[in-house]
Coordinates of N, CA and C and ligand atoms in Angstrom, one line a residue:
M177 N 0.4 -16.5 0.0 CA 0.6 -14.7 0.3 C -0.3 -14.0 -0.6
Y178 N -0.9 -12.8 0.1 CA -1.6 -11.9 -0.7 C -1.2 -11.1 -1.4
I179 N -2.3 -10.5 -2.3 CA -1.8 -9.6 -3.5 C -2.7 -8.5 -3.0
Y180 N -2.0 -7.3 -2.9 CA -2.6 -6.0 -2.6 C -2.8 -5.0 -3.7
A181 N -3.5 -4.1 -4.5 CA -3.1 -3.4 -5.4 C -3.1 -2.4 -4.7
H182 N -1.7 -1.5 -5.1 CA -1.2 -0.8 -4.7 C -1.4 0.9 -5.5
R183 N -2.3 1.6 -4.7 CA -3.0 2.7 -5.1 C -4.2 2.3 -6.1
G184 N -5.0 1.0 -5.9 CA -5.5 0.6 -6.8 C -4.8 -0.4 -7.9
F185 N -5.8 -0.6 -9.0 CA -4.9 -0.9 -9.9 C -4.4 -0.3 -10.8
S186 N -3.4 0.7 -10.3 CA -2.5 1.8 -10.6 C -1.7 1.6 -11.9
G187 N -1.4 0.6 -12.3 CA -0.4 0.0 -13.4 C -1.3 0.0 -14.6
E188 N -2.7 0.3 -14.5 CA -3.4 0.4 -16.0 C -4.7 1.5 -15.6
Y189 N -5.0 2.4 -14.5 CA -5.7 2.8 -14.5 C -5.1 3.9 -13.6
P190 N -5.9 5.2 -13.7 CA -5.2 6.1 -12.6 C -5.3 6.1 -11.3
E191 N -4.1 6.3 -10.5 CA -4.2 5.8 -9.3 C -5.2 6.4 -8.4
N192 N -5.6 6.0 -7.1 CA -6.0 6.3 -6.2 C -7.3 7.0 -6.7
T193 N -8.0 6.1 -7.7 CA -9.3 6.6 -8.1 C -10.4 5.2 -8.2
M194 N -11.9 5.5 -8.0 CA -12.5 4.5 -8.0 C -12.5 3.7 -9.1
I195 N -12.0 4.1 -10.2 CA -12.1 2.9 -11.5 C -10.8 2.1 -11.0
A196 N -9.7 2.7 -10.4 CA -8.8 1.9 -9.9 C -9.1 0.8 -9.0
F197 N -10.0 1.4 -8.0 CA -10.2 0.1 -7.0 C -11.0 -0.7 -7.6
Q198 N -12.0 -0.4 -8.2 CA -13.5 -1.3 -8.7 C -12.5 -2.2 -9.9
R199 N -11.9 -1.9 -10.6 CA -11.0 -2.9 -11.7 C -10.1 -3.9 -10.6
A200 N -9.5 -3.2 -9.7 CA -8.6 -4.1 -8.8 C -9.5 -5.1 -8.3
Y201 N -10.5 -4.8 -7.7 CA -11.8 -5.7 -6.8 C -12.2 -6.7 -8.0
E202 N -12.5 -6.2 -9.0 CA -13.1 -7.1 -10.3 C -12.1 -8.3 -10.5
L203 N -10.4 -8.0 -10.3 CA -9.3 -8.9 -10.5 C -9.3 -9.9 -9.6
G204 N -9.8 -10.0 -8.6 CA -10.1 -10.6 -7.2 C -8.6 -10.4 -6.5
V205 N -8.3 -9.4 -6.1 CA -7.0 -9.1 -5.2 C -7.6 -9.5 -3.8
D206 N -6.7 -9.5 -2.9 CA -7.0 -9.5 -1.5 C -7.0 -8.4 -0.6
G207 N -6.5 -7.2 -1.5 CA -6.6 -5.9 -1.0 C -6.3 -5.1 -1.7
I208 N -6.5 -3.6 -1.2 CA -6.4 -2.7 -1.9 C -5.8 -1.5 -0.8
E209 N -4.4 -0.9 -1.4 CA -3.9 -0.2 -0.8 C -4.2 1.4 -1.4
L210 N -4.5 2.5 -0.4 CA -4.7 3.7 -1.1 C -3.7 5.0 0.0
D211 N -3.9 5.9 -0.4 CA -3.2 7.1 0.4 C -4.4 7.9 0.8
I212 N -4.4 8.8 2.0 CA -4.8 9.9 2.3 C -4.4 11.0 2.7
Q213 N -4.8 12.4 2.3 CA -4.5 13.6 2.4 C -5.8 14.2 3.2
M214 N -5.9 15.5 3.8 CA -6.9 16.2 4.1 C -7.1 17.5 3.6
T215 N -8.4 17.9 3.2 CA -8.6 19.1 2.8 C -8.9 20.2 3.6
K216 N -8.9 21.4 3.1 CA -8.8 22.7 3.9 C -10.1 22.4 5.0
D217 N -11.1 22.1 4.5 CA -12.4 22.0 5.5 C -12.5 20.4 6.2
G218 N -11.2 19.8 6.1 CA -11.4 18.6 7.0 C -11.7 17.4 6.4
E219 N -11.8 17.3 5.1 CA -12.4 15.8 4.8 C -11.0 15.2 4.0
L220 N -11.4 13.8 4.4 CA -10.0 13.1 4.0 C -10.6 12.4 2.8
V221 N -9.4 12.6 2.0 CA -9.5 12.4 0.5 C -8.5 11.8 -0.1
V222 N -8.4 10.7 -1.0 CA -7.5 9.8 -1.3 C -7.0 10.5 -2.5
I223 N -5.5 10.4 -2.0 CA -4.7 10.9 -3.3 C -3.4 10.7 -2.3
H224 N -2.5 10.5 -3.4 CA -0.9 10.5 -3.1 C -0.2 11.6 -2.6
D225 N 0.1 12.4 -3.3 CA 0.9 13.6 -2.9 C 0.2 14.6 -2.1
E226 N 0.9 15.5 -1.8 CA 0.6 16.5 -0.8 C -0.3 17.6 -2.0
C227 N 0.5 17.9 -2.9 CA 0.1 18.8 -4.0 C -0.5 17.8 -5.0
I228 N -1.4 19.1 -5.8 CA -2.5 18.0 -6.8 C -2.0 17.9 -8.3
E229 N -0.8 18.6 -8.4 CA -0.3 18.4 -10.0 C 0.1 17.7 -10.8
R230 N 0.3 16.5 -9.7 CA 1.2 15.3 -10.5 C -0.4 14.6 -10.9
T231 N -1.4 14.3 -10.5 CA -2.1 13.6 -10.7 C -3.6 14.3 -11.3
T232 N -3.7 15.6 -11.4 CA -5.0 16.5 -11.6 C -4.7 17.4 -12.2
D233 N -5.9 18.0 -12.8 CA -5.2 19.3 -13.6 C -5.6 20.5 -12.9
G234 N -5.0 20.3 -11.7 CA -5.3 21.7 -10.8 C -3.7 21.9 -10.4
I235 N -3.5 22.8 -9.5 CA -2.0 23.0 -9.1 C -2.3 23.5 -7.6
G236 N -1.2 23.1 -6.5 CA -1.6 23.7 -5.4 C -1.6 22.8 -4.6
H237 N -1.7 22.8 -3.3 CA -1.7 21.9 -2.2 C -3.0 21.3 -1.7
V238 N -3.3 20.3 -1.3 CA -4.9 19.5 -1.0 C -4.9 20.4 0.0
K239 N -4.3 20.6 1.2 CA -4.7 21.6 2.5 C -5.4 22.8 1.9
D240 N -5.2 23.1 1.0 CA -5.5 24.8 0.5 C -6.8 24.7 0.0
F241 N -7.3 23.4 -0.5 CA -8.6 23.4 -0.9 C -9.7 22.8 -0.2
S242 N -10.9 23.4 -0.5 CA -11.8 22.8 0.0 C -12.4 21.4 -0.7
F243 N -13.2 20.6 0.0 CA -13.3 19.1 -0.8 C -14.3 19.5 -1.9
R244 N -15.2 20.5 -1.8 CA -15.6 20.8 -3.1 C -15.2 21.6 -4.1
Q245 N -14.1 22.1 -4.0 CA -13.3 22.6 -4.9 C -12.3 21.4 -5.6
L246 N -11.8 20.6 -4.9 CA -11.1 19.4 -5.3 C -12.0 18.6 -6.1
R247 N -13.2 18.5 -5.9 CA -14.0 17.6 -6.6 C -14.4 17.8 -8.1
Q248 N -14.1 19.4 -8.4 CA -14.2 19.8 -9.8 C -12.9 19.2 -10.8
L249 N -11.8 19.0 -10.0 CA -10.7 18.4 -10.8 C -10.8 17.1 -11.4
D250 N -9.9 17.3 -12.2 CA -10.1 16.0 -13.2 C -9.2 15.0 -13.1
A251 N -9.2 13.8 -12.1 CA -7.9 13.0 -11.6 C -7.7 11.8 -12.7
G252 N -8.2 11.7 -13.7 CA -7.9 10.8 -14.4 C -7.1 11.0 -15.7
G253 N -7.5 12.2 -16.3 CA -7.0 12.5 -17.9 C -5.5 12.5 -17.9
W254 N -4.7 12.9 -17.0 CA -3.2 13.0 -16.7 C -2.9 11.2 -17.3
F255 N -3.4 10.5 -16.8 CA -3.1 9.0 -16.7 C -3.2 8.8 -18.2
H256 N -4.5 8.9 -18.7 CA -5.0 8.8 -20.2 C -6.1 9.5 -20.6
P257 N -6.3 9.9 -21.5 CA -7.8 10.6 -21.9 C -8.7 10.0 -21.6
R258 N -8.8 8.6 -21.8 CA -10.1 7.8 -22.0 C -10.5 7.9 -20.2
F259 N -9.7 8.2 -19.1 CA -9.8 8.2 -17.9 C -10.4 9.6 -17.5
A260 N -10.6 10.7 -18.2 CA -10.8 11.9 -18.2 C -12.6 12.0 -17.3
G261 N -12.3 12.9 -16.2 CA -13.5 12.6 -15.7 C -13.5 12.2 -14.2
E262 N -12.7 11.4 -13.7 CA -12.4 10.6 -12.8 C -12.3 11.7 -11.6
R263 N -12.9 11.6 -10.7 CA -12.6 12.6 -9.3 C -11.5 12.0 -8.5
I264 N -11.3 12.7 -7.5 CA -10.3 12.7 -6.3 C -11.7 12.0 -5.5
P265 N -11.3 10.6 -4.8 CA -12.4 9.8 -4.1 C -12.4 10.7 -2.8
A266 N -13.5 10.8 -2.1 CA -13.1 11.1 -0.5 C -13.2 9.6 0.0
L267 N -12.4 9.6 1.3 CA -12.3 8.1 1.9 C -13.7 7.4 2.2
A268 N -14.7 8.6 2.4 CA -16.2 7.6 2.8 C -16.5 7.1 1.7
E269 N -16.2 7.7 0.3 CA -16.6 7.1 -0.6 C -16.4 5.9 -1.1
V270 N -15.1 5.6 -0.9 CA -14.4 4.0 -1.1 C -14.7 3.4 0.3
L271 N -15.0 3.5 1.4 CA -15.3 2.8 2.4 C -16.9 2.6 2.3
D272 N -17.8 3.5 1.8 CA -19.1 3.0 1.2 C -19.1 1.9 0.3
W273 N -18.5 2.2 -1.0 CA -18.3 1.2 -2.0 C -17.7 -0.2 -1.5
L274 N -16.8 -0.1 -0.8 CA -16.2 -1.5 0.0 C -17.2 -2.4 0.8
S275 N -18.1 -1.4 1.2 CA -18.9 -2.1 2.2 C -20.2 -2.5 1.3
D276 N -20.5 -2.2 0.1 CA -21.7 -2.9 -0.5 C -21.2 -3.9 -1.6
Q277 N -19.9 -4.2 -1.2 CA -19.1 -5.5 -2.1 C -19.8 -6.8 -1.4
K278 N -20.0 -8.0 -2.3 CA -20.2 -9.1 -1.5 C -18.7 -9.8 -1.0
R279 N -17.8 -9.5 -1.6 CA -16.3 -9.8 -1.0 C -15.7 -9.1 -0.1
S280 N -15.4 -9.5 1.1 CA -14.6 -8.7 1.9 C -13.0 -8.6 1.4
I281 N -12.8 -7.7 1.4 CA -10.8 -7.5 1.1 C -10.4 -6.6 2.3
I282 N -9.1 -6.7 2.4 CA -8.5 -6.0 3.0 C -8.3 -4.3 2.3
L283 N -8.3 -3.4 3.2 CA -8.4 -2.0 3.1 C -7.0 -1.4 3.8
N284 N -6.0 -1.1 3.0 CA -5.1 -0.6 3.5 C -4.6 1.0 3.5
I285 N -5.0 1.5 4.9 CA -5.5 3.1 4.4 C -4.0 3.8 4.7
E286 N -3.2 4.2 4.0 CA -1.9 5.1 4.6 C -2.0 6.7 4.6
L287 N -2.0 7.1 5.8 CA -1.9 8.3 6.2 C -0.9 8.7 6.0
K288 N -1.1 10.0 5.0 CA 0.2 10.7 4.4 C 0.5 12.2 5.1
N289 N 1.1 11.8 6.4 CA 1.2 13.0 7.0 C 2.5 13.2 7.3
G290 N 3.2 12.7 6.6 CA 4.9 12.7 7.1 C 5.6 14.0 6.8
I291 N 5.0 14.5 5.7 CA 5.4 16.0 5.2 C 4.8 17.1 5.5
I292 N 3.5 17.1 5.5 CA 2.3 17.9 5.8 C 1.6 17.4 7.5
H293 N 1.9 17.8 8.2 CA 0.6 17.9 9.5 C -0.3 17.9 9.2
Y294 N -1.3 17.2 9.2 CA -3.1 17.3 9.2 C -3.5 17.3 10.7
D295 N -3.5 18.4 11.1 CA -4.0 18.4 12.8 C -5.4 17.6 12.3
G296 N -5.6 16.7 13.7 CA -6.8 16.1 13.9 C -6.9 15.1 12.8
M297 N -6.0 14.7 11.9 CA -6.3 13.6 10.7 C -6.8 12.1 11.5
E298 N -6.1 12.0 12.5 CA -6.2 10.6 13.1 C -7.5 10.4 13.6
E299 N -8.1 11.7 14.7 CA -9.7 11.7 14.8 C -10.6 11.3 14.1
K300 N -10.1 12.3 12.4 CA -11.3 12.4 11.7 C -11.4 10.7 11.0
L301 N -9.8 10.3 10.8 CA -10.2 8.9 10.4 C -11.3 8.1 11.1
L302 N -10.6 8.0 12.5 CA -11.2 7.0 13.4 C -12.7 7.4 13.5
T303 N -13.2 8.4 13.3 CA -14.6 8.6 13.6 C -15.3 8.3 12.3
L304 N -14.8 8.6 11.3 CA -15.3 7.7 10.2 C -15.5 6.3 10.4
L305 N -14.3 5.5 10.4 CA -14.3 4.3 10.6 C -15.1 3.9 11.6
H306 N -15.5 4.4 12.6 CA -16.6 3.7 13.8 C -17.9 3.9 13.0
S307 N -18.1 4.6 12.1 CA -19.6 4.7 11.8 C -19.9 3.5 10.8
Y308 N -19.0 2.4 10.7 CA -19.2 1.6 9.4 C -19.3 0.3 10.2
R309 N -20.2 -0.9 10.2 CA -20.2 -2.2 10.6 C -18.7 -3.1 10.3
S310 N -18.8 -3.5 11.4 CA -17.6 -4.6 10.9 C -16.3 -4.1 10.0
W311 N -15.8 -3.2 10.5 CA -14.7 -2.3 9.6 C -13.4 -3.2 10.2
R312 N -13.2 -3.6 11.3 CA -12.1 -3.7 12.1 C -11.3 -4.7 11.6
H313 N -11.9 -5.7 11.2 CA -11.1 -6.9 10.4 C -10.2 -7.0 9.0
H314 N -11.0 -6.2 8.5 CA -10.3 -5.8 7.0 C -9.6 -4.4 6.9
I315 N -9.4 -3.4 7.8 CA -9.0 -2.5 7.4 C -7.7 -2.2 8.3
V316 N -6.5 -1.8 7.7 CA -5.4 -1.7 8.6 C -4.9 -0.4 8.2
C317 N -4.2 0.4 9.3 CA -4.4 2.0 9.0 C -2.5 1.9 8.9
S318 N -1.9 2.7 8.2 CA -0.4 2.5 7.8 C 0.0 4.2 7.9
S319 N 1.2 4.0 8.3 CA 2.0 5.4 8.2 C 3.5 5.2 8.2
F320 N 4.4 6.2 7.7 CA 5.5 6.3 7.9 C 6.0 7.1 9.2
S321 N 4.8 7.5 9.8 CA 5.0 8.5 11.0 C 4.7 8.1 12.5
I322 N 5.7 7.4 12.9 CA 5.4 6.5 14.4 C 4.4 7.7 15.2
G323 N 4.8 9.0 15.0 CA 3.7 10.0 15.8 C 2.1 9.8 15.7
S324 N 1.9 9.5 14.1 CA 0.6 9.4 14.0 C -0.2 7.9 14.4
L325 N 0.6 6.9 14.4 CA 0.5 5.6 14.5 C 0.6 5.9 16.1
Y326 N 0.9 6.1 17.1 CA 0.9 6.5 18.3 C -0.5 6.9 18.4
R327 N -1.0 8.1 17.8 CA -1.7 8.9 18.0 C -3.2 8.0 17.9
I328 N -3.0 7.0 16.6 CA -4.5 6.4 16.5 C -4.3 5.6 17.9
H329 N -3.6 4.9 18.4 CA -3.0 4.0 19.1 C -3.9 4.5 20.3
Q330 N -3.9 5.6 20.9 CA -4.4 6.3 21.9 C -5.7 6.3 21.8
I331 N -6.0 6.7 20.6 CA -7.5 7.2 20.3 C -8.3 5.4 20.5
D332 N -7.9 4.8 19.9 CA -8.4 3.2 19.7 C -7.2 2.3 19.7
P333 N -6.9 1.9 20.7 CA -5.6 0.6 20.9 C -6.1 -0.5 20.0
H334 N -7.3 -0.9 19.5 CA -7.6 -2.3 18.7 C -7.6 -2.3 17.2
V335 N -7.4 -0.9 16.7 CA -7.3 -0.6 15.2 C -5.8 -1.0 14.5
N336 N -6.2 -1.8 13.6 CA -5.0 -2.8 12.8 C -3.9 -1.6 12.7
K337 N -3.0 -1.7 12.9 CA -1.7 -0.6 12.6 C -0.4 -1.3 11.9
A338 N 0.1 -0.6 11.0 CA 1.1 -1.1 10.2 C 2.2 0.1 10.1
M339 N 3.4 -0.2 10.7 CA 4.5 0.9 10.6 C 4.9 0.7 8.9
L340 N 5.1 1.9 8.5 CA 6.1 2.1 7.0 C 7.5 2.1 7.2
V341 N 8.2 1.7 6.7 CA 9.3 1.6 6.8 C 10.1 1.5 5.3
E342 N 11.7 2.1 5.3 CA 11.9 2.3 3.8 C 13.7 1.8 4.1
G343 N 14.1 0.8 3.9 CA 15.4 0.6 3.6 C 15.9 -0.1 5.1
S344 N 17.0 -0.5 5.1 CA 17.3 -1.1 6.5 C 17.4 -0.5 7.9
Q345 N 17.7 0.9 7.4 CA 17.9 2.0 8.6 C 16.7 2.1 9.1
C346 N 16.3 1.5 10.3 CA 14.8 2.3 10.9 C 14.9 2.0 12.0
D347 N 14.9 3.1 13.4 CA 15.1 2.5 14.4 C 13.9 3.2 15.4
V348 N 12.8 2.9 14.8 CA 11.5 3.3 15.6 C 10.7 1.8 15.6
L349 N 11.3 0.6 15.3 CA 10.6 -0.8 15.4 C 10.6 -1.1 16.7
D350 N 11.0 -0.9 17.8 CA 11.0 -1.3 18.9 C 9.5 -0.6 19.6
F351 N 9.5 0.7 19.1 CA 8.4 1.6 19.8 C 7.3 1.4 18.8
A352 N 7.3 1.0 17.8 CA 6.3 0.6 16.7 C 5.7 -0.9 17.3
Y353 N 6.5 -1.8 17.9 CA 6.2 -2.9 18.6 C 5.2 -2.7 19.9
A354 N 5.5 -1.6 20.5 CA 5.6 -1.2 21.7 C 3.6 -1.1 21.8
I355 N 3.3 -0.5 20.3 CA 2.1 0.0 20.5 C 1.3 -0.8 19.4
N356 N 1.8 -2.1 19.7 CA 1.2 -3.2 18.8 C 0.8 -3.2 17.5
V357 N 2.0 -2.9 16.4 CA 1.5 -2.8 15.3 C 1.8 -4.2 14.8
K358 N 0.2 -4.6 14.2 CA 0.0 -5.8 13.4 C 0.6 -6.0 12.5
E359 N 1.6 -4.8 11.5 CA 2.4 -5.1 10.4 C 3.3 -4.3 10.2
I360 N 4.6 -4.7 9.5 CA 5.5 -3.7 8.9 C 5.0 -3.8 7.3
H361 N 5.3 -2.4 6.9 CA 5.3 -2.2 5.4 C 6.7 -2.2 5.0
G362 N 7.4 -2.9 4.3 CA 8.8 -2.3 3.8 C 9.1 -2.6 2.8
D363 N 10.1 -2.2 2.0 CA 10.4 -2.3 0.5 C 11.7 -3.7 0.7
W364 N 11.7 -4.0 -0.8 CA 12.7 -5.5 -0.6 C 14.0 -4.7 0.2
N365 N 14.6 -3.9 0.4 CA 15.9 -3.6 1.1 C 15.4 -4.1 2.6
F366 N 14.2 -3.7 3.1 CA 14.1 -3.9 4.6 C 14.0 -5.3 4.8
L367 N 13.4 -5.7 4.0 CA 13.2 -7.1 3.6 C 14.3 -8.0 4.0
V368 N 15.3 -7.8 3.5 CA 16.4 -8.9 3.5 C 17.3 -8.3 4.5
S369 N 16.9 -7.1 5.0 CA 18.1 -6.8 6.1 C 17.9 -7.5 7.3
Q370 N 18.8 -7.3 8.4 CA 18.9 -8.0 9.5 C 17.3 -7.5 10.2
K371 N 17.1 -6.5 10.4 CA 15.9 -6.0 11.1 C 14.5 -6.5 10.6
G372 N 14.5 -6.7 9.0 CA 13.4 -7.2 8.7 C 13.2 -8.7 9.0
E373 N 14.5 -9.4 8.9 CA 14.4 -10.8 9.0 C 13.7 -11.0 10.9
E374 N 14.1 -10.1 11.6 CA 13.8 -10.1 13.1 C 12.5 -9.8 13.1
A375 N 11.9 -8.7 12.3 CA 10.4 -8.3 12.4 C 9.7 -9.2 11.8
S376 N 9.9 -10.2 11.0 CA 9.0 -11.4 9.9 C 8.8 -12.2 11.2
K377 N 9.7 -12.2 12.5 CA 9.4 -13.3 13.6 C 8.2 -12.6 14.7
K378 N 8.1 -11.7 14.6 CA 7.4 -10.6 15.8 C 5.9 -10.5 14.9
V379 N 6.2 -9.6 13.6 CA 4.7 -9.3 13.2 C 4.6 -9.8 11.6
G380 N 3.6 -9.5 10.7 CA 3.3 -9.9 9.3 C 4.2 -8.6 8.7
I381 N 4.6 -9.3 7.6 CA 5.4 -8.3 7.1 C 4.8 -8.3 5.4
C382 N 4.4 -6.7 4.9 CA 4.3 -6.6 3.5 C 5.4 -6.1 2.7
V383 N 5.4 -6.1 1.3 CA 6.6 -5.6 1.0 C 6.0 -4.7 -0.3
Y384 N 6.4 -3.6 -0.4 CA 6.0 -2.8 -1.7 C 6.9 -2.5 -2.2
T385 N 7.2 -1.9 -3.3 CA 6.2 -1.9 -4.5 C 6.6 -3.0 -5.4
V386 N 6.0 -3.8 -5.6 CA 6.7 -5.1 -6.3 C 5.9 -5.5 -7.8
N387 N 6.4 -4.9 -8.9 CA 6.0 -4.8 -10.0 C 6.9 -5.9 -10.7
D388 N 7.9 -7.1 -10.3 CA 8.3 -7.6 -11.1 C 8.3 -9.1 -10.8
K389 N 7.9 -10.1 -11.7 CA 7.4 -11.1 -11.3 C 8.6 -12.1 -10.8
F390 N 9.6 -11.7 -11.0 CA 10.8 -12.7 -10.6 C 11.1 -12.3 -9.4
L391 N 10.8 -11.2 -8.9 CA 10.7 -10.6 -7.1 C 9.7 -11.4 -6.5
L392 N 8.0 -11.2 -7.2 CA 7.7 -11.7 -6.4 C 7.8 -13.5 -6.4
H393 N 8.3 -13.9 -7.0 CA 9.0 -15.5 -7.0 C 10.0 -15.6 -5.9
E394 N 10.6 -14.6 -5.4 CA 11.9 -14.5 -4.5 C 10.8 -14.4 -3.2
L395 N 9.9 -13.9 -3.0 CA 9.3 -13.1 -1.9 C 8.2 -14.6 -1.5
I396 N 8.2 -15.3 -2.3 CA 6.9 -16.6 -2.4 C 7.6 -17.6 -1.2
N397 N 9.2 -17.5 -1.4 CA 10.2 -18.4 -0.7 C 10.4 -17.8 0.6
R398 N 9.9 -16.4 0.9 CA 9.9 -15.7 2.3 C 8.9 -15.9 3.2
D399 N 9.1 -15.5 4.2 CA 8.0 -15.1 5.2 C 7.2 -14.1 5.2
V400 N 6.7 -13.5 3.5 CA 5.7 -12.8 3.6 C 4.1 -12.8 3.8
K401 N 3.5 -11.6 4.2 CA 2.2 -12.0 4.3 C 1.3 -11.4 3.1
A402 N 2.1 -10.1 2.5 CA 1.3 -9.9 1.3 C 2.4 -8.8 0.3
V403 N 2.1 -8.8 -0.9 CA 2.9 -7.8 -1.8 C 1.8 -6.8 -2.4
M404 N 2.4 -5.5 -2.3 CA 1.7 -4.4 -3.1 C 2.4 -4.5 -4.4
T405 N 1.6 -4.4 -5.5 CA 1.8 -4.3 -6.7 C 0.8 -3.3 -7.6
D406 N 1.4 -2.6 -8.5 CA 0.7 -1.9 -9.5 C -0.2 -2.4 -10.5
F407 N 0.5 -3.9 -10.9 CA 0.0 -4.7 -11.7 C -0.7 -6.0 -11.0
P408 N -1.6 -6.1 -10.1 CA -2.2 -7.2 -9.5 C -2.6 -8.2 -10.5
N409 N -3.0 -8.0 -12.2 CA -3.2 -8.5 -13.1 C -1.8 -9.6 -13.4
H410 N -1.0 -9.3 -13.2 CA 0.3 -10.3 -13.9 C 0.7 -11.1 -12.4
M411 N 0.4 -10.2 -11.1 CA 0.9 -11.3 -10.0 C -0.2 -12.4 -9.6
I412 N -1.4 -12.2 -9.9 CA -2.5 -12.9 -9.4 C -2.5 -14.3 -10.3
K413 N -1.8 -14.1 -11.6 CA -1.8 -15.2 -12.4 C -0.6 -16.0 -11.8
E414 N 0.6 -15.6 -11.3 CA 1.7 -16.5 -11.1 C 1.6 -17.1 -10.1
Ligands
G3P584 O1 2.2 1.4 1.5 C1 3.4 1.3 0.7 C2 3.6 2.3 -0.2 O2 2.4 2.4 -0.4 C3 4.4 3.7 0.5 O3 4.9 4.1 -0.6 O4 4.8 6.2 -2.2 O5 3.7 4.5 -2.5 O6 2.9 5.8 -0.6 P1 3.8 5.6 -1.5
CA585 CA1 0.7 4.4 -0.4

């Protein structure tokens, strides 16, 4: 079972920042999960929320700022003063950094487009990915939005896609299989549901967000491809 660092090594570093990704990589994780939103001027940026106030010293929506404006913000001080000066990364910065590393790991890019619709986000993402060499094997694009996954599939049917689901009530799985999702990313409730059991026979199942070692041991006995955790340091040792 693979260990993915959820929003990077977000248990001990400010989520979705370069230091959180670098420290996760240094720990030896199998993969990193991150979230993307889009700026006013069309840059794909790595931040979980549609609004910036929880994880930066700014106020407002990502969509209302240019990338240049967002880069002025402090994305680390909210977590601990010693991380003041961390910036919101552009997705391109993360891809550049990863392509310079010796060890190839999985990068799970979650398109955060369920609440705000970012026109052209999928096209931007795929254009960016196509500018890198040999990205296909180690990048998985995920979303809670089946429409967004469908759009990705229309642009490039060979991109690795993952449907995000929460809980046992989900009625989009058949559609997800029809567009050849490689994985379903679900929570514990999905995993133990009938739909979760059926899904595990068809595609890889990744479980978020597992920060409890006892839960991890439960998962080891199940057919789970990867777990996403804020504390990869604890999970790798298990
Ligand atoms: O990819 C699974 C997980 O990251 C989804 O939840 O809110 O942490 O993005 P969230
Ligand atoms: Ca996420």
